[in-house]
JSON list of C-alpha atoms in Angstrom, two decimals:
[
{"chain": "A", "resi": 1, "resn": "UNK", "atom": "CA", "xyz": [-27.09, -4.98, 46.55]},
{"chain": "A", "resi": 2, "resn": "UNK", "atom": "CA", "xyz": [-26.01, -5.54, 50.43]},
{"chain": "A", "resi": 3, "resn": "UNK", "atom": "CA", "xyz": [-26.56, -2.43, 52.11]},
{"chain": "A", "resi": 4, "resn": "UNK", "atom": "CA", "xyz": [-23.56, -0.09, 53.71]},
{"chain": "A", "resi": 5, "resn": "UNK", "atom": "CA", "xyz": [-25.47, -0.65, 57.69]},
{"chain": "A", "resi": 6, "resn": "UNK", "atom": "CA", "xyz": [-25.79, -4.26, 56.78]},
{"chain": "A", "resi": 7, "resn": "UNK", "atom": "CA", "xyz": [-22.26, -4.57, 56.02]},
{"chain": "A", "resi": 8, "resn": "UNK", "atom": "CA", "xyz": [-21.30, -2.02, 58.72]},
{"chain": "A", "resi": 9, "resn": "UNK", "atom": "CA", "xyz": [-23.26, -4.03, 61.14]},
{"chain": "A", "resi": 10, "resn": "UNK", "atom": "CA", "xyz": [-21.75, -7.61, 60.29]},
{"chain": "A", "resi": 11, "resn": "UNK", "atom": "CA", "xyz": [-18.15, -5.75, 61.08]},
{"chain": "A", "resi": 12, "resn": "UNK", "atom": "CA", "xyz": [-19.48, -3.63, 63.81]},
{"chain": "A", "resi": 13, "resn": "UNK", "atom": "CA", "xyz": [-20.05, -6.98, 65.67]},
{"chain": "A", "resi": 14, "resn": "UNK", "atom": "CA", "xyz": [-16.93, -8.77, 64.04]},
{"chain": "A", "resi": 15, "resn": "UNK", "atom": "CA", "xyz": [-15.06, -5.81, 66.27]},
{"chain": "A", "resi": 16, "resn": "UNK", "atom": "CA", "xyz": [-16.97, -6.45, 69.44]},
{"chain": "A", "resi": 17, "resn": "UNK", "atom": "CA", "xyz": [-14.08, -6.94, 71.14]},
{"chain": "A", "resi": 18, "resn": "UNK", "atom": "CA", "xyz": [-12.45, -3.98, 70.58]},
{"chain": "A", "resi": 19, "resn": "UNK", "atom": "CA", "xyz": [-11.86, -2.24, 73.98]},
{"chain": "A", "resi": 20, "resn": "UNK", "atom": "CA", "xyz": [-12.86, 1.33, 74.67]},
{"chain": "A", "resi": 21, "resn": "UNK", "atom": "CA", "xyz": [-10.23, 3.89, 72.90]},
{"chain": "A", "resi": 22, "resn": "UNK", "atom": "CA", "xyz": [-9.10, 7.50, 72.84]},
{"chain": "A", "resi": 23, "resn": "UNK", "atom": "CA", "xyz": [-10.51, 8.98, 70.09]},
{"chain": "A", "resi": 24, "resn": "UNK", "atom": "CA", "xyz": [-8.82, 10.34, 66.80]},
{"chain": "A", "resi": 25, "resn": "UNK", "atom": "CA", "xyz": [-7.04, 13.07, 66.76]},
{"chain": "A", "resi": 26, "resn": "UNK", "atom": "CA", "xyz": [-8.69, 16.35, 66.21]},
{"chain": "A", "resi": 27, "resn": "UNK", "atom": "CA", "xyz": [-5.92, 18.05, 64.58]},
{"chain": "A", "resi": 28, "resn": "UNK", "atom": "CA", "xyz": [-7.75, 18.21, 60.95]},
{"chain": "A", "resi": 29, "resn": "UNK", "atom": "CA", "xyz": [-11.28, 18.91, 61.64]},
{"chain": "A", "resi": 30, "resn": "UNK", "atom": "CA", "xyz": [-11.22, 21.99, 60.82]},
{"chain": "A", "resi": 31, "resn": "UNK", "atom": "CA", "xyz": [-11.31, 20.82, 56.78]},
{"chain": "A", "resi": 32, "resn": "UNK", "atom": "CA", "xyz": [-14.21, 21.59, 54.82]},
{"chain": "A", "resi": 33, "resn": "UNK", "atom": "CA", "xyz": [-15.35, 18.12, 53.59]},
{"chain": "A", "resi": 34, "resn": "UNK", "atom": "CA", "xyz": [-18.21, 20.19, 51.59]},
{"chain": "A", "resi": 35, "resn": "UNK", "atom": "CA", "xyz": [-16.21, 22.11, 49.74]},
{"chain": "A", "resi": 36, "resn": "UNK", "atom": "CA", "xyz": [-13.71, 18.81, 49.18]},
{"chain": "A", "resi": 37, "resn": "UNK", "atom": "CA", "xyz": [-16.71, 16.94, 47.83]},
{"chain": "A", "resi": 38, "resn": "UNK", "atom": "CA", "xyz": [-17.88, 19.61, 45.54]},
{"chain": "A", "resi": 39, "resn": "UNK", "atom": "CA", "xyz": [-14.35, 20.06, 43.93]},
{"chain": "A", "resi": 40, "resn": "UNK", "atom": "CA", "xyz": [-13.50, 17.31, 41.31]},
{"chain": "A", "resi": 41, "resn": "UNK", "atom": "CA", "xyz": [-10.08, 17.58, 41.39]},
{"chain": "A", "resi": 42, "resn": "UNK", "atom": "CA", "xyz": [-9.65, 17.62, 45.10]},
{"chain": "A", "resi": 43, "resn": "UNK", "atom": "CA", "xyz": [-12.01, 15.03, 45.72]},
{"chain": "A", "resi": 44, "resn": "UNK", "atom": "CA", "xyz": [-10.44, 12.62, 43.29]},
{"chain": "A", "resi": 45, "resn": "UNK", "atom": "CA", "xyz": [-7.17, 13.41, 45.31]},
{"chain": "A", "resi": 46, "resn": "UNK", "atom": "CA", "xyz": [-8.60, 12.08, 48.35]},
{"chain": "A", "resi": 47, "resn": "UNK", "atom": "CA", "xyz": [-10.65, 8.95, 46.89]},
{"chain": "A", "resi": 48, "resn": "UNK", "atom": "CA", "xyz": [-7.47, 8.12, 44.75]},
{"chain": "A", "resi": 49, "resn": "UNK", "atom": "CA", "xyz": [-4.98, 8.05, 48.34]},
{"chain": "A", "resi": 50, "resn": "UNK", "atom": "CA", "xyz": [-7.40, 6.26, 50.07]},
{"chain": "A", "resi": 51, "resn": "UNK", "atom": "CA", "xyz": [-7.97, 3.73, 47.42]},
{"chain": "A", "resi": 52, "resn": "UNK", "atom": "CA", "xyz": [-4.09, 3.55, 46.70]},
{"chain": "A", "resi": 53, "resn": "UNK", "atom": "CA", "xyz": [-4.36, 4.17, 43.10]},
{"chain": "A", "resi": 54, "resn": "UNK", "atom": "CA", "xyz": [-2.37, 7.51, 43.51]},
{"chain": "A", "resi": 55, "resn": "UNK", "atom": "CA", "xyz": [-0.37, 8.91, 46.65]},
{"chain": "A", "resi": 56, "resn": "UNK", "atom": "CA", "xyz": [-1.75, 11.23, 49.42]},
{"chain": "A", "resi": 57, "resn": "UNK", "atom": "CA", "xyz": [-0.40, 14.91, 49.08]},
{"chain": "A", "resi": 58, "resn": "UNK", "atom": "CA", "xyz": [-1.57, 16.15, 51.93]},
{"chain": "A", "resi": 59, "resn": "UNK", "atom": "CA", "xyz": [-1.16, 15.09, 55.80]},
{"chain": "A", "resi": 60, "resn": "UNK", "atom": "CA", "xyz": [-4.65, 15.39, 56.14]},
{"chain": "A", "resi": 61, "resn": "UNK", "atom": "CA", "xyz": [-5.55, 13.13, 53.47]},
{"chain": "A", "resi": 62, "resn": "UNK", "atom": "CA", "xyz": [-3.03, 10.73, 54.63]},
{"chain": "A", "resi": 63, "resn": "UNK", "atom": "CA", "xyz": [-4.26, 11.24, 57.99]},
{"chain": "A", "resi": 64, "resn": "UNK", "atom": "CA", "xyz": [-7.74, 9.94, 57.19]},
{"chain": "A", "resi": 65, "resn": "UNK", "atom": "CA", "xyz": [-6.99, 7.58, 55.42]},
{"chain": "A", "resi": 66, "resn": "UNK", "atom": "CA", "xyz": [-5.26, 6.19, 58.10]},
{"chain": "A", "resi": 67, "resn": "UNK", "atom": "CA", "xyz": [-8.72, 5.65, 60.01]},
{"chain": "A", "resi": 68, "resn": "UNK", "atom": "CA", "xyz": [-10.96, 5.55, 57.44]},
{"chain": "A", "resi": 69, "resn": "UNK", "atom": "CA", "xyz": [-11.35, 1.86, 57.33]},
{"chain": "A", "resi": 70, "resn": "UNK", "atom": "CA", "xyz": [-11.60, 1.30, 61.30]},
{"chain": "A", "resi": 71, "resn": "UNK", "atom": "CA", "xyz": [-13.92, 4.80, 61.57]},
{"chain": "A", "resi": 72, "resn": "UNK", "atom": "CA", "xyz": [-16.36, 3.22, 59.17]},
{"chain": "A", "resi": 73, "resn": "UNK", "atom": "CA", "xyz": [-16.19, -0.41, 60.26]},
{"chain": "A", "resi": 74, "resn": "UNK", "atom": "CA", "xyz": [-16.55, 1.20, 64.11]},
{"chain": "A", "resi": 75, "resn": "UNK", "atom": "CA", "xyz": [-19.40, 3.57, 63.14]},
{"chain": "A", "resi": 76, "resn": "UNK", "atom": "CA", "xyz": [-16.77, 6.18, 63.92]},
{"chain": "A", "resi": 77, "resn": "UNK", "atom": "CA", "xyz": [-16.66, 4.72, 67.57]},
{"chain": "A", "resi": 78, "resn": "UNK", "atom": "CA", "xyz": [-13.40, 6.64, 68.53]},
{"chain": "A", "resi": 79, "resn": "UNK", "atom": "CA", "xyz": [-14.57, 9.84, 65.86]},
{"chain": "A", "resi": 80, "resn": "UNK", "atom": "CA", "xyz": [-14.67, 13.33, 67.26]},
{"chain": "A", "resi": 81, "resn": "UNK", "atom": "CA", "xyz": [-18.27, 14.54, 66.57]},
{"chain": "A", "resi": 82, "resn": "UNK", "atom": "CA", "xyz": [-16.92, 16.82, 64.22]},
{"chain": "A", "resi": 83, "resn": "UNK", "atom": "CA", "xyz": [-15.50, 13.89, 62.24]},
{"chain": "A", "resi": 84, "resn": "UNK", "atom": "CA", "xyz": [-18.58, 12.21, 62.77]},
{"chain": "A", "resi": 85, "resn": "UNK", "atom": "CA", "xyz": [-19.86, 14.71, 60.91]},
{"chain": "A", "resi": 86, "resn": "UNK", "atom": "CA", "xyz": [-17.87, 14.42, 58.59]},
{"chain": "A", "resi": 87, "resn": "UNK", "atom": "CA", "xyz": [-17.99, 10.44, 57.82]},
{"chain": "A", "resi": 88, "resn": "UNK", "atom": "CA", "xyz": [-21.46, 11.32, 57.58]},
{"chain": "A", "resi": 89, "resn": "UNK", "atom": "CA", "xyz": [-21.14, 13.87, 54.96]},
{"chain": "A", "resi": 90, "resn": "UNK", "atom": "CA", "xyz": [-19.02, 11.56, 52.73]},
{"chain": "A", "resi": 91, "resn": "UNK", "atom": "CA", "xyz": [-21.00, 8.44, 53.03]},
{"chain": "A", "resi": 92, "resn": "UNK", "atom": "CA", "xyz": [-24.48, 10.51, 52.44]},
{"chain": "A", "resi": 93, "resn": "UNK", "atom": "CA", "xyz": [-22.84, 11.97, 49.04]},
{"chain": "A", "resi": 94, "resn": "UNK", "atom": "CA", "xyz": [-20.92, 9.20, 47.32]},
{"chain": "A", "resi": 95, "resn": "UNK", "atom": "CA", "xyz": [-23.77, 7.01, 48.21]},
{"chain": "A", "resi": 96, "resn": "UNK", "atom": "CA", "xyz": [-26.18, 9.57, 46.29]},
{"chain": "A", "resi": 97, "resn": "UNK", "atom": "CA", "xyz": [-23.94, 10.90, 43.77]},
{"chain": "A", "resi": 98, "resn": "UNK", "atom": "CA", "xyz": [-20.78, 8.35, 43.13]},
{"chain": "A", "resi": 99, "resn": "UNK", "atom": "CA", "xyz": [-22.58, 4.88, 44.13]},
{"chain": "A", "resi": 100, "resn": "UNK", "atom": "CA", "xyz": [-19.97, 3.04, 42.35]},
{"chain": "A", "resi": 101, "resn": "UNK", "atom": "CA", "xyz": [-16.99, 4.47, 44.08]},
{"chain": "A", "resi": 102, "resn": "UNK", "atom": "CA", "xyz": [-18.98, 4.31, 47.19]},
{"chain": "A", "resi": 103, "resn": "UNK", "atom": "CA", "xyz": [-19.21, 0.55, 46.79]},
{"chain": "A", "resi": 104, "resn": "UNK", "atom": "CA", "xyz": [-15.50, 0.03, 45.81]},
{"chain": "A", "resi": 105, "resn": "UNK", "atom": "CA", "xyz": [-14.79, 2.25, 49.16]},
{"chain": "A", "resi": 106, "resn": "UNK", "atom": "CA", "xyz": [-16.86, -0.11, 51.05]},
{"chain": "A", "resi": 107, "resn": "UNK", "atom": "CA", "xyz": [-14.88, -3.31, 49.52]},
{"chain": "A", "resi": 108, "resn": "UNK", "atom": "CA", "xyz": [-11.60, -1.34, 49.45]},
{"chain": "A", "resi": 109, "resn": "UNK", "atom": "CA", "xyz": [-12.53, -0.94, 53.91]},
{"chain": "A", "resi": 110, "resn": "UNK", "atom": "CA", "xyz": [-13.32, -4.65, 53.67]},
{"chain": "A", "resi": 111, "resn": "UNK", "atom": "CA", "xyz": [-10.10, -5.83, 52.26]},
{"chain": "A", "resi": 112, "resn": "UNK", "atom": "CA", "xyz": [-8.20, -3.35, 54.23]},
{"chain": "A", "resi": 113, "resn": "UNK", "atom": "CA", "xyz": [-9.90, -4.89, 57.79]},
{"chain": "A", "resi": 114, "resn": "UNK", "atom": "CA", "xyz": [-8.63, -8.28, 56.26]},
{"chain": "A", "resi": 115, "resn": "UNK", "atom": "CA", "xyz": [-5.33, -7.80, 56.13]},
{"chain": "A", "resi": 116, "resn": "UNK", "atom": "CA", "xyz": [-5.15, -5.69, 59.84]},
{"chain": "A", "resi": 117, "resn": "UNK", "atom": "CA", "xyz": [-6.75, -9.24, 60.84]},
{"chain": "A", "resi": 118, "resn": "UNK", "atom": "CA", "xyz": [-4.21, -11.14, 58.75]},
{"chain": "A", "resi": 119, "resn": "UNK", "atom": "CA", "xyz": [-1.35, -9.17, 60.34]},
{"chain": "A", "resi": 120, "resn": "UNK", "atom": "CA", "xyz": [-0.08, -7.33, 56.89]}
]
């Protein structure tokens, strides 16, 4: 099994020339990613928009996934510390708890970094 900093690292250096950049928006840290992760349903809601399988029905969810891919392939380079945090948080339990989903996250970031390179 490749682990997530190995992979993390090999994009981490595929995005080395990625110039310094304003960071996220801070509009939705204020969410409680604890309580998300701890509720089935409403962590299913998120996992589900980010992987496309169902659609995001809430502006925060759709926010995040928005930089969900780049946040993880950047080790949340442009992150506010509270979504550092956060990242954190969500990588640390699906990697305990849900490894599975955790590695179709990973491949779902992968595939999403290819086609930003690609141009879709």
């Amino acid at each position: 099994m490749i682990r997530f900093s190995y992979i993390v690292t090999i994009i981490s250096i595929a995005l080395l020339c990625v110039s310094a950049e304003e960071l996220y928006s801070d509009r939705y840290d204020h969410i409680d990613a604890k309580d998300i992760l701890q509720n089935d349903k409403l962590r299913d809601q998120y996992y589900n928009c980010f992987m496309e399988t169902a659609p995001c029905l809430t502006a925060d969810a759709k926010f995040f996934k928005e930089i969900a891919s780049e946040a993880l392939q950047t080790k949340c380079k442009r992150c506010t510390e509270k979504q550092k945090e956060i990242m954190d948080l969500i990588v640390d339990w699906y990697s305990k708890n849900r490894p599975e989903q955790w590695e179709a996250f990973v491949a779902k970031t992968i595939e999403n970094l290819k086609k930003k390179n690609q141009g879709a």
